PDB file of C-alpha atoms in Angstrom:
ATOM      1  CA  UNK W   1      -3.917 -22.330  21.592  1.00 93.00           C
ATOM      2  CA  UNK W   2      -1.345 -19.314  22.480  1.00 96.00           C
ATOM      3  CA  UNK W   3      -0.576 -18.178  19.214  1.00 97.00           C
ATOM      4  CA  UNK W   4      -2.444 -18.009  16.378  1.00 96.00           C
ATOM      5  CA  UNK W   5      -1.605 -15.879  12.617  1.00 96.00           C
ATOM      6  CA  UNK W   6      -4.346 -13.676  12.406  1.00 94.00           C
ATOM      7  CA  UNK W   7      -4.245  -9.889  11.622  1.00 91.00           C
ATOM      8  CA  UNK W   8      -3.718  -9.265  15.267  1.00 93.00           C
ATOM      9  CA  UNK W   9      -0.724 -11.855  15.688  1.00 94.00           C
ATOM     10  CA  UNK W  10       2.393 -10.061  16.129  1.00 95.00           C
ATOM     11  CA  UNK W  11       5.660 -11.416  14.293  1.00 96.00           C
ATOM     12  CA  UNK W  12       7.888 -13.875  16.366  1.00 97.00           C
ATOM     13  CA  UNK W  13      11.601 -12.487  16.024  1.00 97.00           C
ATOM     14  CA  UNK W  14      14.446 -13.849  16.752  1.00 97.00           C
ATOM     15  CA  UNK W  15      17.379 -10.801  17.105  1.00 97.00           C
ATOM     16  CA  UNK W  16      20.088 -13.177  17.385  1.00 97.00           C
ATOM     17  CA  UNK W  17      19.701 -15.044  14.719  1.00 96.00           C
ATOM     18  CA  UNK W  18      18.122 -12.217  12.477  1.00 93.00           C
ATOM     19  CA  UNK W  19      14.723 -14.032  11.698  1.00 94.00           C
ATOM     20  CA  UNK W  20      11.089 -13.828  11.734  1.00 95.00           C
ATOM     21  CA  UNK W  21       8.144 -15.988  11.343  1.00 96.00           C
ATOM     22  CA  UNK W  22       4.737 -16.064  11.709  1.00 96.00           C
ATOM     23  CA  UNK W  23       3.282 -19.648  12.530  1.00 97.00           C
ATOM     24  CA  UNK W  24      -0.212 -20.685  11.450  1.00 98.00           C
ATOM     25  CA  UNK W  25      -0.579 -21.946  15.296  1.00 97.00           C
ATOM     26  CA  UNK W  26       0.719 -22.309  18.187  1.00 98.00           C
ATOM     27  CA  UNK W  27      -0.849 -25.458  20.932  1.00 96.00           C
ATOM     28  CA  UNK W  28       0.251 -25.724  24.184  1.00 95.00           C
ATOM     29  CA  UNK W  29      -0.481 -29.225  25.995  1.00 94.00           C
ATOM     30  CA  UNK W  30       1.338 -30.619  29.162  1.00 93.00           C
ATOM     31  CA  UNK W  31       4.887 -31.795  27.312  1.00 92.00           C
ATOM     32  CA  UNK W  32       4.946 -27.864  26.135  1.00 93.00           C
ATOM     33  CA  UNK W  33       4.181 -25.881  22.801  1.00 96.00           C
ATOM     34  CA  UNK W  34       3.339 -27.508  19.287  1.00 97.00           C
ATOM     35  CA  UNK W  35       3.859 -25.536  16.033  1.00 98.00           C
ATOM     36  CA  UNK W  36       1.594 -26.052  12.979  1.00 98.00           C
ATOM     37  CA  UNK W  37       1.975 -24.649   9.660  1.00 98.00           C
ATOM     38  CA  UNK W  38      -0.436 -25.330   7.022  1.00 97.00           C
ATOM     39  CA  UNK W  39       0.215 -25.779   3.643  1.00 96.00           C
ATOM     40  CA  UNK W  40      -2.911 -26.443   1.023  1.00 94.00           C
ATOM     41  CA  UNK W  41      -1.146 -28.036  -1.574  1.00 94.00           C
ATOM     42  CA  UNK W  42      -2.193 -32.082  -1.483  1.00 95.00           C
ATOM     43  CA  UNK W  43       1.357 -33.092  -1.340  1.00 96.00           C
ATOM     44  CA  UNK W  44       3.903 -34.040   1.637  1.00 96.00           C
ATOM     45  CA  UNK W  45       6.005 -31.914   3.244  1.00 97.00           C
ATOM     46  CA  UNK W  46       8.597 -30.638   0.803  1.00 96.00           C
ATOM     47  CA  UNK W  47      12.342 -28.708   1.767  1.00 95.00           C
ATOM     48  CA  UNK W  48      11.347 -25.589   1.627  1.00 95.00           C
ATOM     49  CA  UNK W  49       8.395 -26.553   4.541  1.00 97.00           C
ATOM     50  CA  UNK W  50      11.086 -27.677   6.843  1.00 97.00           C
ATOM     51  CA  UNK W  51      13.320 -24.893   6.928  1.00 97.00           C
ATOM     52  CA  UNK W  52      10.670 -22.802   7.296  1.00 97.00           C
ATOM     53  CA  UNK W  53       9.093 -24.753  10.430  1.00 98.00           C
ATOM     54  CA  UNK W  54      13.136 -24.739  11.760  1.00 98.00           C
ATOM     55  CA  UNK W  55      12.506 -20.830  11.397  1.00 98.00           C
ATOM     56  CA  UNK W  56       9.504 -20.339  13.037  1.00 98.00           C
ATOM     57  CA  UNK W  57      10.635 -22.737  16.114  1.00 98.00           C
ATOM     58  CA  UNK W  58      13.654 -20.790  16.650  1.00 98.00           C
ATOM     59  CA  UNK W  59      11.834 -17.432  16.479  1.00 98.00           C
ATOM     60  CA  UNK W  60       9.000 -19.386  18.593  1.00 98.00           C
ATOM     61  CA  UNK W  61      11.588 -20.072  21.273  1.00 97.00           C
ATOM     62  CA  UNK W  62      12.122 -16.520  21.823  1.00 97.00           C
ATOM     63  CA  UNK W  63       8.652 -16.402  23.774  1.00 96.00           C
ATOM     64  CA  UNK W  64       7.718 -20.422  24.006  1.00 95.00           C
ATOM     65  CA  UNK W  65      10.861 -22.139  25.326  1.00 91.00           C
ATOM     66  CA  UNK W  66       9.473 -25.663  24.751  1.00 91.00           C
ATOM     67  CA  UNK W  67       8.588 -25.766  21.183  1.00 96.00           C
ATOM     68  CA  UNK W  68      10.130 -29.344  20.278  1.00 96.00           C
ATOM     69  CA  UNK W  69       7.094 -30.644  17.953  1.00 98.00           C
ATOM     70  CA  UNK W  70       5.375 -29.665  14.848  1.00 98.00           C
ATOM     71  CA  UNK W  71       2.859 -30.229  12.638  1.00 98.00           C
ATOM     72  CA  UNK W  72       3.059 -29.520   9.076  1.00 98.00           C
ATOM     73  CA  UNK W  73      -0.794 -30.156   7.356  1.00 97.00           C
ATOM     74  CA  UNK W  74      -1.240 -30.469   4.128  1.00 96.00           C
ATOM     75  CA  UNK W  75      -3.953 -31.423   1.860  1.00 95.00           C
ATOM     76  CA  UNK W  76      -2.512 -35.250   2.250  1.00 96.00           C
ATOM     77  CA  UNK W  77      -2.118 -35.773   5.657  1.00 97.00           C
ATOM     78  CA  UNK W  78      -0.650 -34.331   9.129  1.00 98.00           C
ATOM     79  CA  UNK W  79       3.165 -34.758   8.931  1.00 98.00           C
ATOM     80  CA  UNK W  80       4.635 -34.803  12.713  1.00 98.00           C
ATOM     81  CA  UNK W  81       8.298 -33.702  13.670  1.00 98.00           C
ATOM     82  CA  UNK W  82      10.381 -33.832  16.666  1.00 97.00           C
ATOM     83  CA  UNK W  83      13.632 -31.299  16.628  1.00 97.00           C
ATOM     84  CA  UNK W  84      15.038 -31.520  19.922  1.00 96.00           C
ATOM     85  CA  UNK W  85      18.089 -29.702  18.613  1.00 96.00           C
ATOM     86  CA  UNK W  86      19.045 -26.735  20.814  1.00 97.00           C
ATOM     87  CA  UNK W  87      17.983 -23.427  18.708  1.00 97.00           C
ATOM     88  CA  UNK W  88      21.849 -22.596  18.001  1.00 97.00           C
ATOM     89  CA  UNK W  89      21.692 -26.299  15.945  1.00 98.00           C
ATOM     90  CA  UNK W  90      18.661 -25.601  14.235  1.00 97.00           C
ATOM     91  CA  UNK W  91      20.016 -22.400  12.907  1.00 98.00           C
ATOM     92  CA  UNK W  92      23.043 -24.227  11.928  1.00 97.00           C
ATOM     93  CA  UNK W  93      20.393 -26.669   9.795  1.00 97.00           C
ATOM     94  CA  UNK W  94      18.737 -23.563   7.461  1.00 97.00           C
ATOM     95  CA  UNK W  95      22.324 -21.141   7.558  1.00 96.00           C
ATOM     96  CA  UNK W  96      22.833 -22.080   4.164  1.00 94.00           C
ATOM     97  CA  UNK W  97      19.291 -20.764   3.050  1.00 93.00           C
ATOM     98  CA  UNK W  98      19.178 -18.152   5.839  1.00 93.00           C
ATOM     99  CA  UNK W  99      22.678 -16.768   3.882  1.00 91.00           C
ATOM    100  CA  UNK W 100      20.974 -17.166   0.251  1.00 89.00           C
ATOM    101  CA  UNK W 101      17.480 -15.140   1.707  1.00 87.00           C
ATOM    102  CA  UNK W 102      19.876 -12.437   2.615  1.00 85.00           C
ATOM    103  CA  UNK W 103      21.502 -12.002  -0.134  1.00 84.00           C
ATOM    104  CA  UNK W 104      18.625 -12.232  -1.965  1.00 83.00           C
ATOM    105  CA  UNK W 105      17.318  -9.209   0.340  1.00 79.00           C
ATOM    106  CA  UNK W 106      20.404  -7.300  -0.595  1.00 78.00           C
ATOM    107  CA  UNK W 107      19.396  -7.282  -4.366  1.00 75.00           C
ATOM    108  CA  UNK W 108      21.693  -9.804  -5.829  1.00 62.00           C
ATOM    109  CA  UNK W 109      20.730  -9.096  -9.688  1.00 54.00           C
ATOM    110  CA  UNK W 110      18.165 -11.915 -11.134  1.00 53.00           C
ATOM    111  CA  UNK W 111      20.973 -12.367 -13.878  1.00 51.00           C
ATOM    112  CA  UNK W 112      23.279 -13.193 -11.075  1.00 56.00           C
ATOM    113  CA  UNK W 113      24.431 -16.964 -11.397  1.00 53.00           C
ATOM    114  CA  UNK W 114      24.398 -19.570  -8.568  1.00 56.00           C
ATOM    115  CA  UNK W 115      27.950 -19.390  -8.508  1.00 59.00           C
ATOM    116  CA  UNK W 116      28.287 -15.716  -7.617  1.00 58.00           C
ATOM    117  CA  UNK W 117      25.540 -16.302  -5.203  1.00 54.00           C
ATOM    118  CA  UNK W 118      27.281 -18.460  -3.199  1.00 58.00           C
ATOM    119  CA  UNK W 119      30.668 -16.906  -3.348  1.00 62.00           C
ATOM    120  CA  UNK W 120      29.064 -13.501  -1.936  1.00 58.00           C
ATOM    121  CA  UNK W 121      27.721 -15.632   0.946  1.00 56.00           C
ATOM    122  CA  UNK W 122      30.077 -17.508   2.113  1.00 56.00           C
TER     123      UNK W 122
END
């Protein structure tokens, strides 16, 4: 294990893309560095879980440069992923949501509808 989120893990950034994560884990065999996120709920990966994973490798690659795989494990099973995308195409997968979380960080008001959401990002 070279990573692991525990109160002494420090938060992978990625300045370029203006990210952070904090995996659950980080493994490290011979092919290179596995990412795990662990979710409790006894369900299979949802949306949300992916982008999120697409985050943390991309922030990830900033120290690990072979994160390809992850794990996400839920209370229903181990759900394995390959994204052998280069980091500039998985950041073009989540932009959409990466735009929306920023706004949202801005203070768009709660009363705000979808549509001026996504006008003021685009």
């Amino acid at each position: 294990m070279v990573y692991i989120d525990d109160k002494h893990a420090k938060t992978l950034v990625s300045h370029k893309y203006k990210i952070c994560a904090k995996p659950d884990f980080i493994y490290q065999d011979k092919r290179g560095e596995i990412l795990v996120e662990r979710k409790m709920a006894k369900r299979k990966p949802i949306l949300a879980d992916i982008v999120q994973v697409k985050a943390s490798i991309i922030c990830a690659r900033t120290k690990y440069k072979k994160v390809t795989r992850a794990v996400i494990s839920t209370g229903s099973g181990n759900y394995h992923y390959i994204f052998n995308q280069s980091t500039n195409e998985l950041f073009e997968d989540i932009l959409m949501y990466h735009k929306i979380c920023q706004a949202i960080y801005r203070g768009i008001e709660r009363n705000d509808t979808w549509k001026t959401i996504s006008n003021s990002i685009k």
